[in-house]
One Martini backbone bead per residue (centre of mass of N, CA, C, O) as a GRO file, in nm:
protein
  326
    1PHE     BB    1  -0.152  -6.773  -3.832
    2VAL     BB    2  -0.075  -6.790  -3.538
    3GLY     BB    3  -0.308  -6.959  -3.429
    4ASN     BB    4  -0.251  -7.209  -3.602
    5SER     BB    5   0.031  -7.277  -3.493
    6THR     BB    6  -0.062  -7.318  -3.204
    7TYR     BB    7  -0.252  -7.549  -3.259
    8LEU     BB    8  -0.034  -7.738  -3.373
    9ASP     BB    9   0.148  -7.738  -3.126
   10ASP     BB   10  -0.081  -7.850  -2.926
   11HIS     BB   11  -0.268  -8.062  -3.139
   12GLY     BB   12  -0.197  -8.067  -3.415
   13PRO     BB   13  -0.386  -8.128  -3.655
   14PRO     BB   14  -0.657  -8.050  -3.782
   15PRO     BB   15  -0.952  -8.147  -3.819
   16GLN     BB   16  -1.131  -8.322  -4.014
   17LYS     BB   17  -1.351  -8.310  -4.243
   18VAL     BB   18  -1.681  -8.371  -4.229
   19LEU     BB   19  -1.860  -8.599  -4.373
   20PRO     BB   20  -2.200  -8.662  -4.507
   21PHE     BB   21  -2.091  -8.954  -4.420
   22PRO     BB   22  -1.976  -9.244  -4.361
   23SER     BB   23  -1.597  -9.249  -4.347
   24GLN     BB   24  -1.581  -9.505  -4.136
   25VAL     BB   25  -1.514  -9.840  -4.229
   26VAL     BB   26  -1.566 -10.175  -4.089
   27TYR     BB   27  -1.463 -10.511  -4.206
   28ASN     BB   28  -1.461 -10.784  -3.983
   29ARG     BB   29  -1.414 -11.057  -4.128
   30VAL     BB   30  -1.548 -11.365  -4.152
   31GLY     BB   31  -1.458 -11.670  -4.193
   32LYS     BB   32  -1.629 -11.829  -4.441
   33CYS     BB   33  -1.848 -11.560  -4.534
   34GLY     BB   34  -1.786 -11.431  -4.832
   35SER     BB   35  -1.539 -11.221  -4.824
   36ARG     BB   36  -1.395 -11.257  -5.099
   37THR     BB   37  -1.626 -11.158  -5.267
   38VAL     BB   38  -1.651 -10.875  -5.134
   39VAL     BB   39  -1.358 -10.781  -5.194
   40LEU     BB   40  -1.383 -10.788  -5.497
   41LEU     BB   41  -1.601 -10.569  -5.501
   42LEU     BB   42  -1.439 -10.344  -5.351
   43ARG     BB   43  -1.225 -10.303  -5.562
   44ILE     BB   44  -1.417 -10.196  -5.775
   45LEU     BB   45  -1.561  -9.972  -5.602
   46SER     BB   46  -1.311  -9.797  -5.526
   47GLU     BB   47  -1.260  -9.707  -5.817
   48LYS     BB   48  -1.545  -9.597  -5.889
   49HIS     BB   49  -1.580  -9.408  -5.596
   50GLY     BB   50  -1.310  -9.316  -5.437
   51PHE     BB   51  -1.219  -9.501  -5.210
   52ASN     BB   52  -1.042  -9.627  -4.927
   53LEU     BB   53  -0.889  -9.937  -4.948
   54VAL     BB   54  -0.810 -10.124  -4.651
   55THR     BB   55  -0.587 -10.380  -4.626
   56SER     BB   56  -0.472 -10.709  -4.514
   57ASP     BB   57  -0.213 -10.962  -4.473
   58ILE     BB   58  -0.353 -11.047  -4.211
   59HIS     BB   59  -0.529 -11.371  -4.143
   60ASN     BB   60  -0.432 -11.514  -3.836
   61LYS     BB   61  -0.495 -11.239  -3.644
   62THR     BB   62  -0.763 -11.170  -3.421
   63ARG     BB   63  -0.588 -11.142  -3.165
   64LEU     BB   64  -0.495 -10.876  -2.940
   65THR     BB   65  -0.309 -10.679  -2.793
   66LYS     BB   66  -0.315 -10.377  -2.660
   67ASN     BB   67  -0.090 -10.261  -2.844
   68GLU     BB   68  -0.204 -10.370  -3.111
   69GLN     BB   69  -0.468 -10.218  -3.095
   70MET     BB   70  -0.354  -9.932  -3.088
   71GLU     BB   71  -0.198  -9.948  -3.353
   72LEU     BB   72  -0.433 -10.019  -3.542
   73ILE     BB   73  -0.619  -9.783  -3.473
   74LYS     BB   74  -0.420  -9.566  -3.561
   75ASN     BB   75  -0.391  -9.658  -3.856
   76ILE     BB   76  -0.687  -9.638  -3.933
   77SER     BB   77  -0.756  -9.339  -3.833
   78THR     BB   78  -0.526  -9.216  -4.049
   79ALA     BB   79  -0.677  -9.269  -4.283
   80GLU     BB   80  -0.806  -9.189  -4.567
   81GLN     BB   81  -1.090  -9.016  -4.637
   82PRO     BB   82  -1.278  -9.245  -4.732
   83TYR     BB   83  -1.290  -9.558  -4.557
   84LEU     BB   84  -1.219  -9.921  -4.593
   85PHE     BB   85  -1.170 -10.168  -4.354
   86THR     BB   86  -1.007 -10.500  -4.390
   87ARG     BB   87  -1.030 -10.787  -4.158
   88HIS     BB   88  -0.940 -11.057  -3.966
   89VAL     BB   89  -1.109 -10.935  -3.677
   90HIS     BB   90  -1.181 -10.862  -3.379
   91PHE     BB   91  -1.344 -10.648  -3.218
   92LEU     BB   92  -1.291 -10.291  -3.198
   93ASN     BB   93  -1.251 -10.037  -2.947
   94PHE     BB   94  -1.191  -9.716  -3.018
   95SER     BB   95  -1.296  -9.547  -2.768
   96ARG     BB   96  -1.101  -9.676  -2.557
   97PHE     BB   97  -0.852  -9.512  -2.732
   98GLY     BB   98  -0.983  -9.227  -2.840
   99GLY     BB   99  -1.146  -9.296  -3.086
  100ASP     BB  100  -1.338  -9.315  -3.355
  101GLN     BB  101  -1.618  -9.479  -3.417
  102PRO     BB  102  -1.691  -9.684  -3.648
  103VAL     BB  103  -1.848  -9.841  -3.899
  104TYR     BB  104  -1.995 -10.156  -3.896
  105ILE     BB  105  -1.953 -10.463  -4.089
  106ASN     BB  106  -2.120 -10.787  -4.173
  107ILE     BB  107  -2.096 -11.156  -4.223
  108ILE     BB  108  -2.290 -11.448  -4.187
  109ARG     BB  109  -2.341 -11.805  -4.113
  110ASP     BB  110  -2.404 -12.106  -4.088
  111PRO     BB  111  -2.207 -12.268  -3.865
  112VAL     BB  112  -2.172 -12.548  -3.993
  113ASN     BB  113  -2.107 -12.450  -4.279
  114ARG     BB  114  -1.858 -12.292  -4.199
  115PHE     BB  115  -1.697 -12.522  -4.080
  116LEU     BB  116  -1.690 -12.704  -4.333
  117SER     BB  117  -1.555 -12.506  -4.523
  118ASN     BB  118  -1.294 -12.486  -4.351
  119TYR     BB  119  -1.211 -12.781  -4.333
  120PHE     BB  120  -1.175 -12.819  -4.652
  121PHE     BB  121  -1.002 -12.573  -4.722
  122ARG     BB  122  -0.749 -12.647  -4.554
  123ARG     BB  123  -0.708 -12.915  -4.731
  124PHE     BB  124  -0.823 -12.828  -5.060
  125GLY     BB  125  -0.928 -12.563  -5.118
  126ASP     BB  126  -0.987 -12.424  -5.441
  127TRP     BB  127  -1.048 -12.342  -5.782
  128ARG     BB  128  -0.769 -12.178  -5.808
  129GLY     BB  129  -0.617 -12.437  -5.682
  130GLU     BB  130  -0.533 -12.738  -5.557
  131GLN     BB  131  -0.248 -12.628  -5.418
  132ASN     BB  132  -0.314 -12.390  -5.213
  133HIS     BB  133  -0.325 -12.563  -4.947
  134MET     BB  134  -0.018 -12.619  -4.926
  135ILE     BB  135   0.045 -12.326  -4.856
  136ARG     BB  136  -0.153 -12.292  -4.613
  137THR     BB  137  -0.090 -12.623  -4.507
  138PRO     BB  138   0.215 -12.759  -4.509
  139SER     BB  139   0.224 -12.917  -4.210
  140MET     BB  140   0.014 -13.113  -4.284
  141ARG     BB  141  -0.068 -13.417  -4.239
  142GLN     BB  142  -0.204 -13.666  -4.416
  143GLU     BB  143  -0.393 -13.782  -4.191
  144GLU     BB  144  -0.522 -13.501  -4.146
  145ARG     BB  145  -0.615 -13.424  -4.432
  146TYR     BB  146  -0.781 -13.723  -4.446
  147LEU     BB  147  -0.977 -13.673  -4.225
  148ASP     BB  148  -1.263 -13.776  -4.120
  149ILE     BB  149  -1.526 -13.589  -4.022
  150ASN     BB  150  -1.663 -13.799  -3.832
  151VAL     BB  151  -1.420 -13.865  -3.661
  152CYS     BB  152  -1.361 -13.580  -3.561
  153ILE     BB  153  -1.635 -13.553  -3.411
  154LEU     BB  154  -1.685 -13.834  -3.255
  155GLU     BB  155  -1.366 -13.822  -3.137
  156ASN     BB  156  -1.291 -13.530  -3.039
  157TYR     BB  157  -1.132 -13.343  -3.194
  158PRO     BB  158  -1.016 -13.029  -3.163
  159GLU     BB  159  -1.130 -12.915  -3.442
  160CYS     BB  160  -1.439 -13.049  -3.346
  161SER     BB  161  -1.417 -12.865  -3.084
  162ASN     BB  162  -1.401 -12.709  -2.808
  163PRO     BB  163  -1.310 -12.379  -2.890
  164ARG     BB  164  -1.309 -12.391  -3.213
  165LEU     BB  165  -1.633 -12.357  -3.256
  166PHE     BB  166  -1.586 -12.069  -3.130
  167TYR     BB  167  -1.599 -11.818  -3.384
  168ILE     BB  168  -1.809 -11.583  -3.438
  169ILE     BB  169  -1.858 -11.422  -3.172
  170PRO     BB  170  -1.570 -11.282  -3.131
  171TYR     BB  171  -1.615 -11.072  -3.371
  172PHE     BB  172  -1.835 -10.919  -3.166
  173CYS     BB  173  -1.724 -10.913  -2.878
  174GLY     BB  174  -1.391 -10.927  -2.889
  175GLN     BB  175  -1.077 -10.888  -2.690
  176HIS     BB  176  -1.172 -11.025  -2.458
  177PRO     BB  177  -1.102 -11.320  -2.306
  178ARG     BB  178  -1.414 -11.406  -2.273
  179CYS     BB  179  -1.475 -11.418  -2.588
  180ARG     BB  180  -1.349 -11.728  -2.605
  181GLU     BB  181  -1.583 -11.827  -2.421
  182PRO     BB  182  -1.825 -12.044  -2.414
  183GLY     BB  183  -2.111 -11.827  -2.359
  184GLU     BB  184  -2.320 -11.583  -2.236
  185TRP     BB  185  -2.132 -11.341  -2.217
  186ALA     BB  186  -2.036 -11.334  -2.514
  187LEU     BB  187  -2.312 -11.332  -2.645
  188GLU     BB  188  -2.424 -11.065  -2.519
  189ARG     BB  189  -2.194 -10.882  -2.617
  190ALA     BB  190  -2.235 -10.932  -2.916
  191LYS     BB  191  -2.523 -10.823  -2.934
  192LEU     BB  192  -2.462 -10.540  -2.833
  193ASN     BB  193  -2.265 -10.466  -3.064
  194VAL     BB  194  -2.462 -10.498  -3.292
  195ASN     BB  195  -2.652 -10.267  -3.188
  196GLU     BB  196  -2.418 -10.030  -3.144
  197ASN     BB  197  -2.182 -10.084  -3.403
  198PHE     BB  198  -2.370 -10.207  -3.629
  199LEU     BB  199  -2.518 -10.143  -3.922
  200LEU     BB  200  -2.452 -10.443  -4.051
  201VAL     BB  201  -2.573 -10.789  -4.035
  202GLY     BB  202  -2.547 -11.041  -4.245
  203ILE     BB  203  -2.651 -11.315  -4.458
  204LEU     BB  204  -2.528 -11.530  -4.689
  205GLU     BB  205  -2.801 -11.665  -4.786
  206GLU     BB  206  -2.872 -11.328  -4.847
  207LEU     BB  207  -2.669 -11.153  -5.024
  208GLU     BB  208  -2.836 -10.965  -5.208
  209ASP     BB  209  -2.972 -10.818  -4.966
  210VAL     BB  210  -2.718 -10.715  -4.839
  211LEU     BB  211  -2.630 -10.540  -5.082
  212LEU     BB  212  -2.882 -10.364  -5.092
  213LEU     BB  213  -2.845 -10.241  -4.805
  214LEU     BB  214  -2.564 -10.125  -4.847
  215GLU     BB  215  -2.652  -9.934  -5.074
  216ARG     BB  216  -2.853  -9.777  -4.894
  217PHE     BB  217  -2.654  -9.698  -4.646
  218LEU     BB  218  -2.367  -9.696  -4.849
  219PRO     BB  219  -2.343  -9.540  -5.139
  220HIS     BB  220  -2.035  -9.442  -5.146
  221TYR     BB  221  -1.959  -9.763  -5.168
  222PHE     BB  222  -2.233  -9.949  -5.295
  223LYS     BB  223  -2.294  -9.852  -5.559
  224ASP     BB  224  -2.388 -10.106  -5.785
  225VAL     BB  225  -2.323 -10.389  -5.654
  226LEU     BB  226  -2.536 -10.581  -5.780
  227SER     BB  227  -2.458 -10.551  -6.080
  228ILE     BB  228  -2.172 -10.656  -6.039
  229TYR     BB  229  -2.242 -10.930  -5.911
  230LYS     BB  230  -2.430 -11.019  -6.170
  231ASN     BB  231  -2.201 -11.024  -6.341
  232PRO     BB  232  -2.064 -11.276  -6.520
  233GLU     BB  233  -1.765 -11.210  -6.468
  234HIS     BB  234  -1.786 -11.212  -6.159
  235ARG     BB  235  -1.905 -11.495  -6.114
  236LYS     BB  236  -1.652 -11.641  -6.201
  237LEU     BB  237  -1.477 -11.542  -5.967
  238GLY     BB  238  -1.654 -11.655  -5.735
  239ASN     BB  239  -1.622 -11.963  -5.817
  240LEU     BB  240  -1.314 -11.980  -5.725
  241THR     BB  241  -1.410 -11.973  -5.398
  242VAL     BB  242  -1.489 -12.265  -5.399
  243THR     BB  243  -1.494 -12.532  -5.218
  244VAL     BB  244  -1.346 -12.841  -5.217
  245LYS     BB  245  -1.434 -13.164  -5.121
  246LYS     BB  246  -1.711 -13.172  -4.997
  247THR     BB  247  -1.869 -13.323  -4.713
  248VAL     BB  248  -2.132 -13.482  -4.545
  249PRO     BB  249  -2.222 -13.547  -4.256
  250SER     BB  250  -2.372 -13.713  -4.038
  251PRO     BB  251  -2.648 -13.674  -3.849
  252GLU     BB  252  -2.502 -13.728  -3.581
  253ALA     BB  253  -2.268 -13.525  -3.620
  254ILE     BB  254  -2.445 -13.275  -3.655
  255GLN     BB  255  -2.579 -13.284  -3.376
  256ILE     BB  256  -2.319 -13.246  -3.219
  257LEU     BB  257  -2.243 -12.976  -3.338
  258TYR     BB  258  -2.498 -12.828  -3.250
  259GLN     BB  259  -2.443 -12.855  -2.946
  260ARG     BB  260  -2.157 -12.717  -2.950
  261MET     BB  261  -2.311 -12.456  -3.116
  262ARG     BB  262  -2.541 -12.309  -2.953
  263TYR     BB  263  -2.435 -12.014  -2.937
  264GLU     BB  264  -2.398 -11.968  -3.238
  265TYR     BB  265  -2.703 -12.010  -3.303
  266GLU     BB  266  -2.820 -11.791  -3.130
  267PHE     BB  267  -2.673 -11.568  -3.282
  268TYR     BB  268  -2.763 -11.627  -3.570
  269TYR     BB  269  -3.073 -11.591  -3.515
  270TYR     BB  270  -3.055 -11.305  -3.417
  271VAL     BB  271  -2.935 -11.181  -3.677
  272LYS     BB  272  -3.155 -11.282  -3.869
  273GLU     BB  273  -3.387 -11.130  -3.736
  274GLN     BB  274  -3.269 -10.844  -3.771
  275PHE     BB  275  -3.243 -10.862  -4.079
  276HIS     BB  276  -3.549 -10.907  -4.135
  277LEU     BB  277  -3.643 -10.643  -4.013
  278LEU     BB  278  -3.492 -10.463  -4.212
  279LYS     BB  279  -3.623 -10.569  -4.468
  280ARG     BB  280  -3.907 -10.486  -4.391
  281LYS     BB  281  -3.854 -10.182  -4.353
  282PHE     BB  282  -3.746 -10.185  -4.680
  283GLY     BB  283  -3.931 -10.393  -4.855
  284LEU     BB  284  -3.808 -10.684  -4.829
  285LYS     BB  285  -3.830 -10.991  -4.939
  286SER     BB  286  -3.825 -11.327  -4.878
  287HIS     BB  287  -3.661 -11.551  -5.073
  288ILE     BB  288  -3.764 -11.879  -5.132
  289ARG     BB  289  -3.542 -12.107  -5.200
  290LYS     BB  290  -3.422 -12.382  -5.313
  291PRO     BB  291  -3.239 -12.583  -5.143
  292ARG     BB  292  -2.946 -12.696  -5.116
  293PRO     BB  293  -2.761 -12.954  -5.053
  294ARG     BB  294  -2.742 -12.963  -4.695
  295PRO     BB  295  -2.715 -12.983  -4.344
  296GLU     BB  296  -2.955 -12.794  -4.248
  297PHE     BB  297  -3.199 -13.010  -4.226
  298PHE     BB  298  -3.105 -13.095  -3.924
  299ILE     BB  299  -3.181 -12.799  -3.850
  300PRO     BB  300  -3.334 -12.578  -3.687
  301SER     BB  301  -3.524 -12.317  -3.823
  302ALA     BB  302  -3.605 -12.019  -3.875
  303LEU     BB  303  -3.831 -11.806  -3.946
  304GLU     BB  304  -3.975 -11.662  -4.188
  305THR     BB  305  -4.040 -11.388  -4.344
  306GLU     BB  306  -4.269 -11.177  -4.386
  307GLU     BB  307  -4.430 -10.950  -4.503
  308PRO     BB  308  -4.406 -10.643  -4.564
  309ILE     BB  309  -4.414 -10.344  -4.382
  310ASP     BB  310  -4.553  -9.997  -4.379
  311ASP     BB  311  -4.581  -9.839  -4.088
  312GLU     BB  312  -4.250  -9.738  -4.083
  313GLU     BB  313  -4.157  -9.550  -4.321
  314GLU     BB  314  -4.120  -9.266  -4.184
  315ASP     BB  315  -3.844  -9.368  -4.030
  316ASP     BB  316  -3.620  -9.430  -4.232
  317GLU     BB  317  -3.467  -9.160  -4.268
  318LYS     BB  318  -3.405  -9.115  -3.972
  319TRP     BB  319  -3.241  -9.370  -3.931
  320LEU     BB  320  -3.019  -9.289  -4.132
  321GLU     BB  321  -2.942  -9.022  -4.002
  322ASP     BB  322  -2.838  -9.141  -3.736
  323ILE     BB  323  -2.608  -9.298  -3.868
  324TYR     BB  324  -2.464  -9.049  -4.001
  325LYS     BB  325  -2.392  -8.925  -3.712
  326ARG     BB  326  -2.177  -9.159  -3.618
   0.00000   0.00000   0.00000
């Protein structure tokens, strides 16, 4: 016991036993990309599978000072494992502050659709109660609340122009000040982080496939997630988070948004392509459903995934093993 007490005196507590699967997962959820639906599922899953779901009450602070980053990383790193931490926060580099880099997961969606969902949600809330937007944005003046979306875009109101429209990329680029500037630097850094630090970035338009892959990659967290998601009781809960009073802007306004969000779209299509490659690798076909009426048809869309290919199957288990070593 003498040796042990010396170790504690010099180094603090002994290192935690390494679990045989990723035991530190961060879901730095992007706003208005289905995250409330996923968090509802995680609450059910954490009870079912006994992992530690660590959530945050801070929803509107995505950029942190260096001290705030250190503090948050320390708090997350000392959570009981296996944990899944979730919060609206731009990517945090744990290794920069001497921590173990966790496995990251996230979901994004078509950038214009995300923007529209947020625009109307801030004003009119969702089906959980028409008044909850008043609590969310109590200081919003009536003329701002009822501001026509086309006027906002065409007359270049701050809410409908850059840098406000540069929203998704900083979640993947990180906390560096340049991550907030619409441009190639932030885009490339975001792509690099997706490749190096994210186990999976799914797209909301194919949520069932996202859940299937999460179940495959992180079974200790997501086993049975799809059956829970498809359960009629849960679907009722999910419908409560649908934004109300959404209207579609004019084709001209959509085209302007598309120009302003060109970096967001380049990132979105990059992630979509990577996601489809993963689906093919694991034999999932892209189900092309009849699209609901929404502004996407004004926007050039990426090619659909082809039939799954079989020639890489022998690598699948090795690929998962590599992830589990991280």
